[in-house]
Amino acid sequence: MGSQQEQQVAVLTLPDGREHRIPILKPALGDDLFLDVRDLYAKTGAFTYDPGFTCTASCMSAITYIDGPRGICLYRGYPVQELCERGEALEVAYLLLVGDLPTAEDSVHFADEIKGHMLVHEKIRAMYQNFTIDAHPMAIMVAVVGGLSAIFSELDPFSAQHRWLACTRLIAQVPVFACMAYKTS
């Protein structure tokens, strides 16, 4: 979001007369402007107040663009509706991870990689034995996915290779976890 061209700012005048310069960020898509108030408290001691979180952007995303009033939702520049209608699940997963739709060769390689991670670790399987028969499948999923970091604690979040491994494991195993959760409840 925002380029390093001329940095535009908004000036906030506080009740005591101090002024705070707030950088204005422009997104890659759309006409919205974003006031970057990350340093507001540190430099002024003031907070923003947005009780319904109705005019606050929570993050910047290189993956998703949403314009609710105009009914636009894009993943990596592709309309989500088109991806749902025409894309395969693994193609969309690849798009979200890599930034481009896979070639035929990429699709085969990615599918093989995902299939190679579908086996569920025995310690994960054992977690399902601790849930009652009437536990909601989503509650089971939350617990199991949350427990993965304890089982795969060797992964370094600062390593691109380890992040890729975590993503491919999740893509491969979450459908299996869902089936196991449904069978458990």
PDB file of N, CA and C in Angstrom, residues 89-90 108-125 128 144 148 152 164-180:
ATOM      1  N   ALA A  89      -9.336 -26.092  -5.927  1.00  0.00           N
ATOM      2  CA  ALA A  89      -8.904 -25.689  -4.586  1.00  0.00           C
ATOM      3  C   ALA A  89      -7.391 -25.543  -4.502  1.00  0.00           C
ATOM      4  N   LEU A  90      -6.655 -26.500  -5.050  1.00  0.00           N
ATOM      5  CA  LEU A  90      -5.195 -26.425  -4.966  1.00  0.00           C
ATOM      6  C   LEU A  90      -4.632 -25.305  -5.831  1.00  0.00           C
ATOM      7  N   VAL A 108       0.999 -29.966 -10.977  1.00  0.00           N
ATOM      8  CA  VAL A 108       1.354 -31.360 -10.705  1.00  0.00           C
ATOM      9  C   VAL A 108       2.322 -31.437  -9.528  1.00  0.00           C
ATOM     10  N   HIS A 109       3.339 -30.589  -9.544  1.00  0.00           N
ATOM     11  CA  HIS A 109       4.335 -30.596  -8.470  1.00  0.00           C
ATOM     12  C   HIS A 109       3.694 -30.235  -7.126  1.00  0.00           C
ATOM     13  N   PHE A 110       2.843 -29.193  -7.124  1.00  0.00           N
ATOM     14  CA  PHE A 110       2.192 -28.749  -5.893  1.00  0.00           C
ATOM     15  C   PHE A 110       1.260 -29.833  -5.358  1.00  0.00           C
ATOM     16  N   ALA A 111       0.488 -30.454  -6.236  1.00  0.00           N
ATOM     17  CA  ALA A 111      -0.423 -31.530  -5.809  1.00  0.00           C
ATOM     18  C   ALA A 111       0.364 -32.688  -5.200  1.00  0.00           C
ATOM     19  N   ASP A 112       1.486 -33.033  -5.805  1.00  0.00           N
ATOM     20  CA  ASP A 112       2.331 -34.104  -5.250  1.00  0.00           C
ATOM     21  C   ASP A 112       2.866 -33.722  -3.874  1.00  0.00           C
ATOM     22  N   GLU A 113       3.279 -32.455  -3.750  1.00  0.00           N
ATOM     23  CA  GLU A 113       3.801 -31.987  -2.462  1.00  0.00           C
ATOM     24  C   GLU A 113       2.718 -32.049  -1.385  1.00  0.00           C
ATOM     25  N   ILE A 114       1.508 -31.627  -1.730  1.00  0.00           N
ATOM     26  CA  ILE A 114       0.404 -31.659  -0.771  1.00  0.00           C
ATOM     27  C   ILE A 114       0.083 -33.105  -0.387  1.00  0.00           C
ATOM     28  N   LYS A 115       0.000 -33.983  -1.372  1.00  0.00           N
ATOM     29  CA  LYS A 115      -0.287 -35.402  -1.086  1.00  0.00           C
ATOM     30  C   LYS A 115       0.758 -36.000  -0.164  1.00  0.00           C
ATOM     31  N   GLY A 116       1.994 -35.529  -0.281  1.00  0.00           N
ATOM     32  CA  GLY A 116       3.076 -36.031   0.569  1.00  0.00           C
ATOM     33  C   GLY A 116       2.951 -35.627   2.027  1.00  0.00           C
ATOM     34  N   HIS A 117       2.079 -34.678   2.322  1.00  0.00           N
ATOM     35  CA  HIS A 117       1.901 -34.213   3.704  1.00  0.00           C
ATOM     36  C   HIS A 117       0.556 -34.597   4.295  1.00  0.00           C
ATOM     37  N   MET A 118      -0.200 -35.457   3.629  1.00  0.00           N
ATOM     38  CA  MET A 118      -1.553 -35.765   4.101  1.00  0.00           C
ATOM     39  C   MET A 118      -1.596 -36.696   5.310  1.00  0.00           C
ATOM     40  N   LEU A 119      -0.556 -37.452   5.538  1.00  0.00           N
ATOM     41  CA  LEU A 119      -0.567 -38.332   6.702  1.00  0.00           C
ATOM     42  C   LEU A 119      -0.553 -37.505   7.977  1.00  0.00           C
ATOM     43  N   VAL A 120      -1.375 -37.899   8.925  1.00  0.00           N
ATOM     44  CA  VAL A 120      -1.508 -37.168  10.177  1.00  0.00           C
ATOM     45  C   VAL A 120      -0.595 -37.804  11.220  1.00  0.00           C
ATOM     46  N   HIS A 121       0.177 -36.957  11.897  1.00  0.00           N
ATOM     47  CA  HIS A 121       1.089 -37.401  12.953  1.00  0.00           C
ATOM     48  C   HIS A 121       0.294 -38.131  14.034  1.00  0.00           C
ATOM     49  N   GLU A 122       0.859 -39.180  14.574  1.00  0.00           N
ATOM     50  CA  GLU A 122       0.180 -40.002  15.579  1.00  0.00           C
ATOM     51  C   GLU A 122      -0.230 -39.185  16.804  1.00  0.00           C
ATOM     52  N   LYS A 123       0.578 -38.202  17.179  1.00  0.00           N
ATOM     53  CA  LYS A 123       0.235 -37.372  18.338  1.00  0.00           C
ATOM     54  C   LYS A 123      -0.992 -36.505  18.048  1.00  0.00           C
ATOM     55  N   ILE A 124      -1.153 -36.100  16.796  1.00  0.00           N
ATOM     56  CA  ILE A 124      -2.344 -35.333  16.429  1.00  0.00           C
ATOM     57  C   ILE A 124      -3.561 -36.244  16.488  1.00  0.00           C
ATOM     58  N   ARG A 125      -3.406 -37.441  15.941  1.00  0.00           N
ATOM     59  CA  ARG A 125      -4.519 -38.403  15.969  1.00  0.00           C
ATOM     60  C   ARG A 125      -4.958 -38.685  17.402  1.00  0.00           C
ATOM     61  N   TYR A 128      -7.646 -36.420  19.280  1.00  0.00           N
ATOM     62  CA  TYR A 128      -9.082 -36.607  19.046  1.00  0.00           C
ATOM     63  C   TYR A 128      -9.730 -37.503  20.103  1.00  0.00           C
ATOM     64  N   VAL A 144      -7.286 -28.675  17.690  1.00  0.00           N
ATOM     65  CA  VAL A 144      -6.268 -29.465  16.988  1.00  0.00           C
ATOM     66  C   VAL A 144      -5.302 -28.562  16.223  1.00  0.00           C
ATOM     67  N   LEU A 148      -0.999 -27.770  16.846  1.00  0.00           N
ATOM     68  CA  LEU A 148       0.045 -28.125  15.877  1.00  0.00           C
ATOM     69  C   LEU A 148       1.398 -27.505  16.208  1.00  0.00           C
ATOM     70  N   PHE A 152       4.788 -29.576  16.028  1.00  0.00           N
ATOM     71  CA  PHE A 152       5.800 -29.204  15.032  1.00  0.00           C
ATOM     72  C   PHE A 152       6.590 -27.995  15.518  1.00  0.00           C
ATOM     73  N   TRP A 164       6.790 -22.271   4.290  1.00  0.00           N
ATOM     74  CA  TRP A 164       6.209 -23.025   3.178  1.00  0.00           C
ATOM     75  C   TRP A 164       5.778 -24.416   3.662  1.00  0.00           C
ATOM     76  N   LEU A 165       6.642 -25.063   4.453  1.00  0.00           N
ATOM     77  CA  LEU A 165       6.329 -26.389   4.971  1.00  0.00           C
ATOM     78  C   LEU A 165       5.075 -26.333   5.849  1.00  0.00           C
ATOM     79  N   ALA A 166       4.969 -25.332   6.710  1.00  0.00           N
ATOM     80  CA  ALA A 166       3.783 -25.195   7.561  1.00  0.00           C
ATOM     81  C   ALA A 166       2.528 -25.011   6.710  1.00  0.00           C
ATOM     82  N   CYS A 167       2.623 -24.194   5.670  1.00  0.00           N
ATOM     83  CA  CYS A 167       1.463 -23.956   4.798  1.00  0.00           C
ATOM     84  C   CYS A 167       1.044 -25.222   4.066  1.00  0.00           C
ATOM     85  N   THR A 168       2.005 -25.934   3.500  1.00  0.00           N
ATOM     86  CA  THR A 168       1.647 -27.141   2.750  1.00  0.00           C
ATOM     87  C   THR A 168       1.103 -28.220   3.685  1.00  0.00           C
ATOM     88  N   ARG A 169       1.627 -28.294   4.887  1.00  0.00           N
ATOM     89  CA  ARG A 169       1.067 -29.246   5.862  1.00  0.00           C
ATOM     90  C   ARG A 169      -0.379 -28.897   6.177  1.00  0.00           C
ATOM     91  N   LEU A 170      -0.655 -27.621   6.390  1.00  0.00           N
ATOM     92  CA  LEU A 170      -2.027 -27.213   6.701  1.00  0.00           C
ATOM     93  C   LEU A 170      -2.971 -27.492   5.542  1.00  0.00           C
ATOM     94  N   ILE A 171      -2.552 -27.133   4.333  1.00  0.00           N
ATOM     95  CA  ILE A 171      -3.402 -27.368   3.158  1.00  0.00           C
ATOM     96  C   ILE A 171      -3.696 -28.856   3.022  1.00  0.00           C
ATOM     97  N   ALA A 172      -2.703 -29.675   3.288  1.00  0.00           N
ATOM     98  CA  ALA A 172      -2.870 -31.122   3.150  1.00  0.00           C
ATOM     99  C   ALA A 172      -3.705 -31.717   4.279  1.00  0.00           C
ATOM    100  N   GLN A 173      -3.504 -31.236   5.491  1.00  0.00           N
ATOM    101  CA  GLN A 173      -4.070 -31.931   6.642  1.00  0.00           C
ATOM    102  C   GLN A 173      -5.383 -31.364   7.170  1.00  0.00           C
ATOM    103  N   VAL A 174      -5.681 -30.096   6.931  1.00  0.00           N
ATOM    104  CA  VAL A 174      -6.929 -29.537   7.469  1.00  0.00           C
ATOM    105  C   VAL A 174      -8.156 -30.305   6.974  1.00  0.00           C
ATOM    106  N   PRO A 175      -8.228 -30.696   5.696  1.00  0.00           N
ATOM    107  CA  PRO A 175      -9.390 -31.508   5.307  1.00  0.00           C
ATOM    108  C   PRO A 175      -9.459 -32.843   6.070  1.00  0.00           C
ATOM    109  N   VAL A 176      -8.310 -33.439   6.342  1.00  0.00           N
ATOM    110  CA  VAL A 176      -8.268 -34.695   7.105  1.00  0.00           C
ATOM    111  C   VAL A 176      -8.706 -34.424   8.541  1.00  0.00           C
ATOM    112  N   PHE A 177      -8.211 -33.318   9.123  1.00  0.00           N
ATOM    113  CA  PHE A 177      -8.619 -32.955  10.484  1.00  0.00           C
ATOM    114  C   PHE A 177     -10.132 -32.751  10.554  1.00  0.00           C
ATOM    115  N   ALA A 178     -10.699 -32.105   9.538  1.00  0.00           N
ATOM    116  CA  ALA A 178     -12.143 -31.856   9.519  1.00  0.00           C
ATOM    117  C   ALA A 178     -12.917 -33.173   9.500  1.00  0.00           C
ATOM    118  N   CYS A 179     -12.466 -34.110   8.687  1.00  0.00           N
ATOM    119  CA  CYS A 179     -13.129 -35.414   8.641  1.00  0.00           C
ATOM    120  C   CYS A 179     -13.033 -36.117  10.000  1.00  0.00           C
ATOM    121  N   MET A 180     -11.855 -36.045  10.598  1.00  0.00           N
ATOM    122  CA  MET A 180     -11.663 -36.681  11.900  1.00  0.00           C
ATOM    123  C   MET A 180     -12.534 -35.997  12.967  1.00  0.00           C
TER     124      MET A 180
END
